[in-house]
Coordinates of C-alpha atoms in Angstrom, one line a residue:
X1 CA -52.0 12.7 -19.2
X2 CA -48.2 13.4 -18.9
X3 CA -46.6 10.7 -16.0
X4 CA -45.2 12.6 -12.9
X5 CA -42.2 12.9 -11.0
X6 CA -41.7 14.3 -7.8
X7 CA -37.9 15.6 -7.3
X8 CA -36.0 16.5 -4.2
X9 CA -33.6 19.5 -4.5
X10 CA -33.8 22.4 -6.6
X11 CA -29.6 22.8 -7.2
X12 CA -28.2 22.7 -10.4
X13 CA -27.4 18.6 -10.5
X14 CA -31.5 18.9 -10.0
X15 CA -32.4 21.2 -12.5
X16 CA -29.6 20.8 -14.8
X17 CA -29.6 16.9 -15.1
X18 CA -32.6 15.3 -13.5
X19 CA -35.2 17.4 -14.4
X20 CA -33.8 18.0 -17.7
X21 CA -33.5 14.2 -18.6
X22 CA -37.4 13.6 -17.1
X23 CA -38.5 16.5 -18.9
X24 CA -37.2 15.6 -22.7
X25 CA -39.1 12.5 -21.3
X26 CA -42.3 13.7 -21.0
X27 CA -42.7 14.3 -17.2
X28 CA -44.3 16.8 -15.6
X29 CA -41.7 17.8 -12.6
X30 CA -42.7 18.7 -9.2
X31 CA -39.8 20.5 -7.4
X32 CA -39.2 20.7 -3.8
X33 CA -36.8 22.1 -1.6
X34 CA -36.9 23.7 1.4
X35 CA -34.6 27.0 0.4
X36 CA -36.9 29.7 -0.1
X37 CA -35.2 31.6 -2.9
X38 CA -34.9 28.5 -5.1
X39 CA -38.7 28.0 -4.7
X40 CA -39.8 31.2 -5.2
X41 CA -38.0 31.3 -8.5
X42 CA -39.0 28.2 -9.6
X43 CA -42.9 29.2 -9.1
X44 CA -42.4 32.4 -10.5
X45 CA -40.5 31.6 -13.9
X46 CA -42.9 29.1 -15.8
X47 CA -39.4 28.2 -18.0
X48 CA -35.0 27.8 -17.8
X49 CA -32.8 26.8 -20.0
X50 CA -29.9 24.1 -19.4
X51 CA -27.2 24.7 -21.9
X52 CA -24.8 21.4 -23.0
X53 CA -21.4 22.2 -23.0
X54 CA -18.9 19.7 -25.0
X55 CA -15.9 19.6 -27.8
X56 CA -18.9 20.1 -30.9
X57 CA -20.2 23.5 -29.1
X58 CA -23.2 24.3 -27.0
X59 CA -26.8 23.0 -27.6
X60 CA -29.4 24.6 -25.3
X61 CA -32.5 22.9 -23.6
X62 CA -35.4 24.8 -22.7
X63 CA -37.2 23.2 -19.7
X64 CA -40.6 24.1 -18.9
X65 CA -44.1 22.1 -17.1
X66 CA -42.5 21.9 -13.7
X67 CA -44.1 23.1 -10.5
X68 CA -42.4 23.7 -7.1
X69 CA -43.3 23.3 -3.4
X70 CA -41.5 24.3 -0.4
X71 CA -41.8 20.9 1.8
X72 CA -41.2 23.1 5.0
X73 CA -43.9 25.0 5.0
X74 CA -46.2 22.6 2.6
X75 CA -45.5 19.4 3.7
X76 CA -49.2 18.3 3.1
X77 CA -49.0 19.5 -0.4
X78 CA -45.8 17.3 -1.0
X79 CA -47.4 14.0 0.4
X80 CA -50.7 14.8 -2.1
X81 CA -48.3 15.3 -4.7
X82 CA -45.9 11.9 -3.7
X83 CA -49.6 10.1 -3.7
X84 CA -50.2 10.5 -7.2
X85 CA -47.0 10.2 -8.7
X86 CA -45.1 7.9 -11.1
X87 CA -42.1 8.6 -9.6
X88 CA -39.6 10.0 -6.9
X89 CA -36.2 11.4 -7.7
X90 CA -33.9 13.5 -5.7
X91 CA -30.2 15.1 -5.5
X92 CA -29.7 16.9 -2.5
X93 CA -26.5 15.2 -1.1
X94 CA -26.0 12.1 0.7
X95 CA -26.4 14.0 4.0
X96 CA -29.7 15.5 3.7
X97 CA -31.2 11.8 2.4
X98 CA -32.5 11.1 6.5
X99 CA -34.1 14.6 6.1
X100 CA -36.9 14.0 3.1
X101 CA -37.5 10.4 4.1
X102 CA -40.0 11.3 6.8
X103 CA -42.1 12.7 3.7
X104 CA -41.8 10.3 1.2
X105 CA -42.6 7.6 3.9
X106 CA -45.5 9.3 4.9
X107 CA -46.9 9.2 1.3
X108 CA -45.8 6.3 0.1
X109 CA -47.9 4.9 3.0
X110 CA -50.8 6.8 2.0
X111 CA -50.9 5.5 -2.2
X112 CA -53.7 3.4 -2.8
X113 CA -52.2 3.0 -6.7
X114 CA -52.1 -0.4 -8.3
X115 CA -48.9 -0.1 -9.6
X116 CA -46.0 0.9 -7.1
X117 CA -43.7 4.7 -7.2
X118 CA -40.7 4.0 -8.4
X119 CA -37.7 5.8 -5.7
X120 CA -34.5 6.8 -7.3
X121 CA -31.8 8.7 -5.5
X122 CA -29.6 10.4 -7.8
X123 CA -26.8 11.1 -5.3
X124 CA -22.9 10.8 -5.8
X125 CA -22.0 7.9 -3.1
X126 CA -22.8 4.0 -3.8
X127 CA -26.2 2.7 -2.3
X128 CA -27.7 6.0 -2.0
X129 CA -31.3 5.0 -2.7
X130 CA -30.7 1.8 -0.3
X131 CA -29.7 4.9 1.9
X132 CA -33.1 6.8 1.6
X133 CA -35.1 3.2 1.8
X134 CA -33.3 2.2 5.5
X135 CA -34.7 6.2 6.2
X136 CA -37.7 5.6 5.0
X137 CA -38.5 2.0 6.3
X138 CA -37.3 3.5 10.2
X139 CA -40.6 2.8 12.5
X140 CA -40.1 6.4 12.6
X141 CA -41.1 7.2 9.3
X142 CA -43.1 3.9 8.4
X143 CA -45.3 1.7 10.7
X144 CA -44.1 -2.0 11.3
X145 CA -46.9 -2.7 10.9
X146 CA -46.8 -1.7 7.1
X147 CA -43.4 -2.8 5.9
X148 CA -44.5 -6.2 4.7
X149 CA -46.2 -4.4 2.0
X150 CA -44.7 -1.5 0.8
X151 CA -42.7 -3.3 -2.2
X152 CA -46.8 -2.9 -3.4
X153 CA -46.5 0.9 -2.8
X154 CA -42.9 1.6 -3.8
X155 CA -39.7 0.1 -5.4
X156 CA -36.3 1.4 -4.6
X157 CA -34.0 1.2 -7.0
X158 CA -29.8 2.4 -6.9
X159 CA -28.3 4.5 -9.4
X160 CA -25.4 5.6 -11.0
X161 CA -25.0 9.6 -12.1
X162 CA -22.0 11.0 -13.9
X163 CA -22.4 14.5 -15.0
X164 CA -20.1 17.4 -14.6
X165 CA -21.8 20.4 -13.2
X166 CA -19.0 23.6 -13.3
X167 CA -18.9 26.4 -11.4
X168 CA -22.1 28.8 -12.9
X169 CA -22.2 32.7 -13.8
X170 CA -23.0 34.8 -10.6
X171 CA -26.2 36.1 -12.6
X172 CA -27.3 32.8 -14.4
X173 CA -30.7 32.3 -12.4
X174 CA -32.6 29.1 -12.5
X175 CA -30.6 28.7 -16.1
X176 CA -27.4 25.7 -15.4
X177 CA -24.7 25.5 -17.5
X178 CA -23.5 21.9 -17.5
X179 CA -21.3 19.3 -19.8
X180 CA -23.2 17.5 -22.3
X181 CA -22.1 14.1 -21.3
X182 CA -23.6 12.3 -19.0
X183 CA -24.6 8.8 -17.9
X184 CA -27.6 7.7 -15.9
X185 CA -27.1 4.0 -15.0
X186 CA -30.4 2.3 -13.0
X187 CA -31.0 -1.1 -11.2
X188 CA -33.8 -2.5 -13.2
X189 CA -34.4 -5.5 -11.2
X190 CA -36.6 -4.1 -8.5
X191 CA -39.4 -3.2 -10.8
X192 CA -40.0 -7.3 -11.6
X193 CA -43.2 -7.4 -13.6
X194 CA -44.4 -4.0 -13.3
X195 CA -41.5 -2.2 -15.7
X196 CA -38.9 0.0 -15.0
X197 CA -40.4 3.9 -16.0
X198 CA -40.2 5.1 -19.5
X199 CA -37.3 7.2 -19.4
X200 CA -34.9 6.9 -22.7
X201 CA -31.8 8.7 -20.8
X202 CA -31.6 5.9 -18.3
X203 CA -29.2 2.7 -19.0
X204 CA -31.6 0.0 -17.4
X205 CA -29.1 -2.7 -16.4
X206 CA -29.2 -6.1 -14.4
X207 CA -26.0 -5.5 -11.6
X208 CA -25.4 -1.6 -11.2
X209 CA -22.2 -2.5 -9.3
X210 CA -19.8 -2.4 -11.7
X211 CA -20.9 0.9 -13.2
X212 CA -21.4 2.6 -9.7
X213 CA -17.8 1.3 -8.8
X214 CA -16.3 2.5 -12.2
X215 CA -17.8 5.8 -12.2
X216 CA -16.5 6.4 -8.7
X217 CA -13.3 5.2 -8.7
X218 CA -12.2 6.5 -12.1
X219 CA -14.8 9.8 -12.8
X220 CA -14.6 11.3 -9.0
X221 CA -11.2 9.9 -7.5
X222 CA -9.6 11.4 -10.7
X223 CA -11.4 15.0 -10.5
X224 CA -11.1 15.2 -7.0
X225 CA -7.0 14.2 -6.9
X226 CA -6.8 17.0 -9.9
X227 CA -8.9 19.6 -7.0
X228 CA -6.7 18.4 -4.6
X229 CA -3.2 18.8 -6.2
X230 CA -4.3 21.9 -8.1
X231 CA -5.3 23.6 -4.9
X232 CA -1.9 22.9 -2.9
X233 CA 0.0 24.1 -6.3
X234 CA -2.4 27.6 -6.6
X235 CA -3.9 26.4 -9.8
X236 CA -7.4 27.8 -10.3
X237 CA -9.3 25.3 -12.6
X238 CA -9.3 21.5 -13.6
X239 CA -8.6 22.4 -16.6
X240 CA -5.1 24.2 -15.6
X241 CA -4.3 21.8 -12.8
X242 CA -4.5 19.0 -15.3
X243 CA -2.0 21.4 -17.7
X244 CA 0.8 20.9 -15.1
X245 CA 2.9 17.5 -16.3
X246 CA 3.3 16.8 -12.5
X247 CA -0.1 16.6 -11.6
X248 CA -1.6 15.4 -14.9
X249 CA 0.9 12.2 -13.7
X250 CA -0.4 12.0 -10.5
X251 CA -4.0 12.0 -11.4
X252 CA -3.0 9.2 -14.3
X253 CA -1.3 7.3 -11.2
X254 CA -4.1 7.5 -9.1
X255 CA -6.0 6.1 -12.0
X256 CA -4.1 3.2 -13.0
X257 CA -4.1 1.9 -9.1
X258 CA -8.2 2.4 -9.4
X259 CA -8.1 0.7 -13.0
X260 CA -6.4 -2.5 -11.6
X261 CA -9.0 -2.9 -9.1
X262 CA -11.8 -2.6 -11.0
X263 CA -10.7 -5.0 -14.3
X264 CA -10.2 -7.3 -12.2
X265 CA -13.0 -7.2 -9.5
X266 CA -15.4 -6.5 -12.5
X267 CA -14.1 -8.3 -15.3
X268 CA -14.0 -5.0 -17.8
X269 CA -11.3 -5.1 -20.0
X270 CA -7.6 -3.4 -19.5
X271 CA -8.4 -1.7 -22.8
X272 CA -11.9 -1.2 -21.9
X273 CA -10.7 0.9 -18.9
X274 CA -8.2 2.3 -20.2
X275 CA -10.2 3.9 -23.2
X276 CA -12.5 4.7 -20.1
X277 CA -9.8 6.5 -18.2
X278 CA -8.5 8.6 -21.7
X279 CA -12.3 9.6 -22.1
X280 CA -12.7 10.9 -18.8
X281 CA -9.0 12.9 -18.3
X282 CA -10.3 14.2 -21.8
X283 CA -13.3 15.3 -19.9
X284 CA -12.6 17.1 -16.7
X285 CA -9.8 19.0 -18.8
X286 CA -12.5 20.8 -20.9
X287 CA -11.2 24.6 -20.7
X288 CA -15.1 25.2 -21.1
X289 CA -16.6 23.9 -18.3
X290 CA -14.1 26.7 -16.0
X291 CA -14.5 24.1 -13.3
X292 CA -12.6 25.8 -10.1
X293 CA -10.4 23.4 -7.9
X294 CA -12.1 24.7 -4.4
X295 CA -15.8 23.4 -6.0
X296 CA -14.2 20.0 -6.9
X297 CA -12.6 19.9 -3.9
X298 CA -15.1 21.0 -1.3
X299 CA -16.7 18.7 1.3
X300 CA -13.1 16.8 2.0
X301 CA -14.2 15.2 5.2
X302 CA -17.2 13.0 3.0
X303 CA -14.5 12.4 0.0
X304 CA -12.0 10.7 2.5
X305 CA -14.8 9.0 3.9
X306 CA -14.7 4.9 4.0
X307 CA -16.9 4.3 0.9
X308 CA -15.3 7.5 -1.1
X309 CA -12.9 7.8 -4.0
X310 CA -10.2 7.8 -1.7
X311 CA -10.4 5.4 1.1
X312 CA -12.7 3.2 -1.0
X313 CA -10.2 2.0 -4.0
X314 CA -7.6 2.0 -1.4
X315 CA -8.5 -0.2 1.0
X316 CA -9.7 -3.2 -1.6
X317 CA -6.3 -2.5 -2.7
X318 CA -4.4 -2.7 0.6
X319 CA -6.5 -5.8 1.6
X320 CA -5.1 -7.7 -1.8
X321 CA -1.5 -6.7 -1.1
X322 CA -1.8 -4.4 -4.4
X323 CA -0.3 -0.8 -5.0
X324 CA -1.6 2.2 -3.3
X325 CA 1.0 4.5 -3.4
X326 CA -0.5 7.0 -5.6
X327 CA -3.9 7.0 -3.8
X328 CA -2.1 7.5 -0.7
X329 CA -0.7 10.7 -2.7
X330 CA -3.9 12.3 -3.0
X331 CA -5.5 11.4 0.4
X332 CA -2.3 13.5 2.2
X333 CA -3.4 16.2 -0.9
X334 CA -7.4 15.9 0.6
X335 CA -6.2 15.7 4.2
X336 CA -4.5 19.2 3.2
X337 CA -7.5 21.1 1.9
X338 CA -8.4 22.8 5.0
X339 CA -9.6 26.3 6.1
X340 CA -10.9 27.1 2.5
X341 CA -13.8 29.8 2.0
X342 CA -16.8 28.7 1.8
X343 CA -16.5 25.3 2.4
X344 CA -17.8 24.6 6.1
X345 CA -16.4 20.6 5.8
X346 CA -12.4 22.3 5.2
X347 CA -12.8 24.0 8.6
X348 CA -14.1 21.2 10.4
X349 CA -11.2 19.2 9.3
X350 CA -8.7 21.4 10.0
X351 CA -10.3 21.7 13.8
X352 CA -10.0 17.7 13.5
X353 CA -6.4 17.6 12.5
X354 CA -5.8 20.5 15.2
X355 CA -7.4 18.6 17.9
X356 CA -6.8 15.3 17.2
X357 CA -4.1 12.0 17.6
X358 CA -3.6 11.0 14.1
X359 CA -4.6 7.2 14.4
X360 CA -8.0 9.1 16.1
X361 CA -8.1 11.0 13.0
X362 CA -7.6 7.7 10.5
X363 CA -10.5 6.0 12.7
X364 CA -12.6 9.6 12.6
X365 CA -12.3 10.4 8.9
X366 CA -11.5 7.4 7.3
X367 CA -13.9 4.9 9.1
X368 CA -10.7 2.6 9.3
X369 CA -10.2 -0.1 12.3
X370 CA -6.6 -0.4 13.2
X371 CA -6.2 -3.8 12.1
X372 CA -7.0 -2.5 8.9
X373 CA -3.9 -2.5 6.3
X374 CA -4.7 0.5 5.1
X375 CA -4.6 2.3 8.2
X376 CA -0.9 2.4 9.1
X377 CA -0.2 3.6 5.7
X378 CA -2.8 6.7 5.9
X379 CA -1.4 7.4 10.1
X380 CA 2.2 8.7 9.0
X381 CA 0.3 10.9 6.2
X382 CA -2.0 12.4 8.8
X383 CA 0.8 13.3 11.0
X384 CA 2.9 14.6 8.1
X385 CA -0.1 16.9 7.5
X386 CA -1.0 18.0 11.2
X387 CA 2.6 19.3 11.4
X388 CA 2.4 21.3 8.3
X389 CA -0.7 23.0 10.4
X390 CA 0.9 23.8 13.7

């Protein structure tokens, strides 16, 4: 019998990478979500496709054995499900992560399994399945009485996701179009002497943090800065922002201040990273993917955040005495992405910048005391932006 896996969110990062991977690894999927429309399709078209986008053309997936369950209407359904799986997976944003751990505790304390569920959260922010497992472990959603013993039920283990997911056609359906790199980096270590799951497109490793770190600081704080200055100079793509000499420098700045951090907090080479860096810039300049600024960009108030591409390099930085000039750059870019359709976070921010003192704002957004170095450096920025707004 095929080995199960039970995946949070139906989105495109969901069907389009997760699912994808499990399925070419011989998983049946269970999907659940809790938007009706994404459900309804997904139990009424027994196959999708995923097509791989990259330099050497397109190569097209067909994904197929996968069920689907609404978890607010069949919550029952999902625990029975959770009960008798192999595994847990999920992308549905860092946010929602306190909203399906009531669930997955509530089966997790029903298995009677010998061997334990493995719990992956496939989200992009560090520590997201140490995230879901402080959810899940809340007396709320897990007697007391039973947390000596759920490492025999479940092990939670972080990973690392890279993936670019562009902008899709307005008629595509359940089908994702997505770029056919990717990296899946795991935490091997919590699975001891019952084996990490059998799943080839994983990279099992011993210490995540220097991947997680990597990815974020290189991968999302050079995409993002390309959304950001793209959007203030009316470009409509990655691709096209990254065409403009200025900002291509920018992002390479913002890149070289994130590269010194992490060869030498991690050890990786200069020319390691640096072939890393190339590699990436090569990637999020695809013309193919048609990757539009405003998606990059969106949710600014979680990408300035204290843990983000943004804040996160920085402050390391600032708290050695290093450069942060550049990084500084692109946070007054992010601080300026505000009122933009569609995305609920702009607004917010711009009421926040309206509303505001600027050192309030630093503490707000950037979870940054005032003793902090960082945080008179990021002040004069805010206020530079709030009176662009008035």
């Amino acid at each position: 019998m095929a080995p199960k896996a039970v995946h949070f969110g139906g989105g495109n990062i969901g069907r389009g990478f997760v699912a994808e991977k499990l399925h070419l690894a011989g998983y049946e999927v269970v999907f659940i979500d809790v938007v009706d429309s994404i459900i309804e399709q997904l139990q009424k078209n027994k196959e999708y496709t995923v097509t791989e986008i990259g330099g050497e053309g397109e190569k097209v997936n067909k994904i197929n054995n996968y069920r689907a369950i609404n978890s607010k209407t069949h919550e029952a359904d999902v625990i029975d499900e959770i009960t008798s799986a192999d595994l847990v997976t999920c992308a549905v944003g860092p946010n929602i992560l306190k909203f399906i751990a009531p669930v997955i505790g509530k089966a997790i304390d029903k298995r009677t399994a010998p061997k334990p569920i493995a719990v992956i959260a496939c989200e992009n922010a560090i520590g997201a399945t140490d995230t879901l497992a402080g959810f899940i472990k809340d007396s709320k959603n897990t007697p007391q009485d039973r947390l000596s013993s759920i490492n025999d039920r479940a092990r939670f283990a972080n990973s690392a996701i890279d993936r670019i997911v562009p902008g899709q056609d307005p008629n595509a359906g359940l089908n994702v179009k997505i770029e056919s790199f990717y990296e899946w980096v795991v935490d091997k270590t919590p699975f001891a002497e019952h084996g990490h799951p059998d799943i080839s497109a994983i990279k099992w490793v011993d210490d995540l943090n220097p991947y997680i770190e990597r990815k974020l600081f290189t991968v999302n704080t050079g995409h993002a800065a390309a959304a950001y200055y793209g959007h203030a100079r009316g470009k409509h793509t990655i691709h096209e922002a990254l065409q403009d000499p200025e900002i291509n420098k920018f992002v390479h700045d913002c890149l070289a201040e994130t590269s010194h951090l992490i060869v030498k907090k991690h050890g990786i080479s200069v020319d390691e990273q640096k072939a890393y860096v190339d590699k990436i810039i090569k990637r999020i300049s695809n013309p193919y993917l048609e990757d539009v600024v405003e998606r990059v960009g969106r949710a600014p108030l979680r990408k300035l955040s204290r843990k983000e591409r943004f804040v996160g390099p920085a402050s390391q930085l600032a708290e050695s005495g290093d450069k942060v000039d550049a990084l500084l750059g692109a946070i007054e870019q992010a601080f300026g992405f505000v009122d933009v359709e569609g995305d609920e976070e702009s607004a917010e921010l711009s009421k926040v910048l309206k509303s505001t003192r600027s050192k309030e704002v630093v503490s707000k957004v950037c979870g940054l005391e005032e003793s902090h170095p960082l945080f008179s450096k990021i002040v004069p920025i805010v206020e530079k932006v709030q009176k662009g707004l008035k």
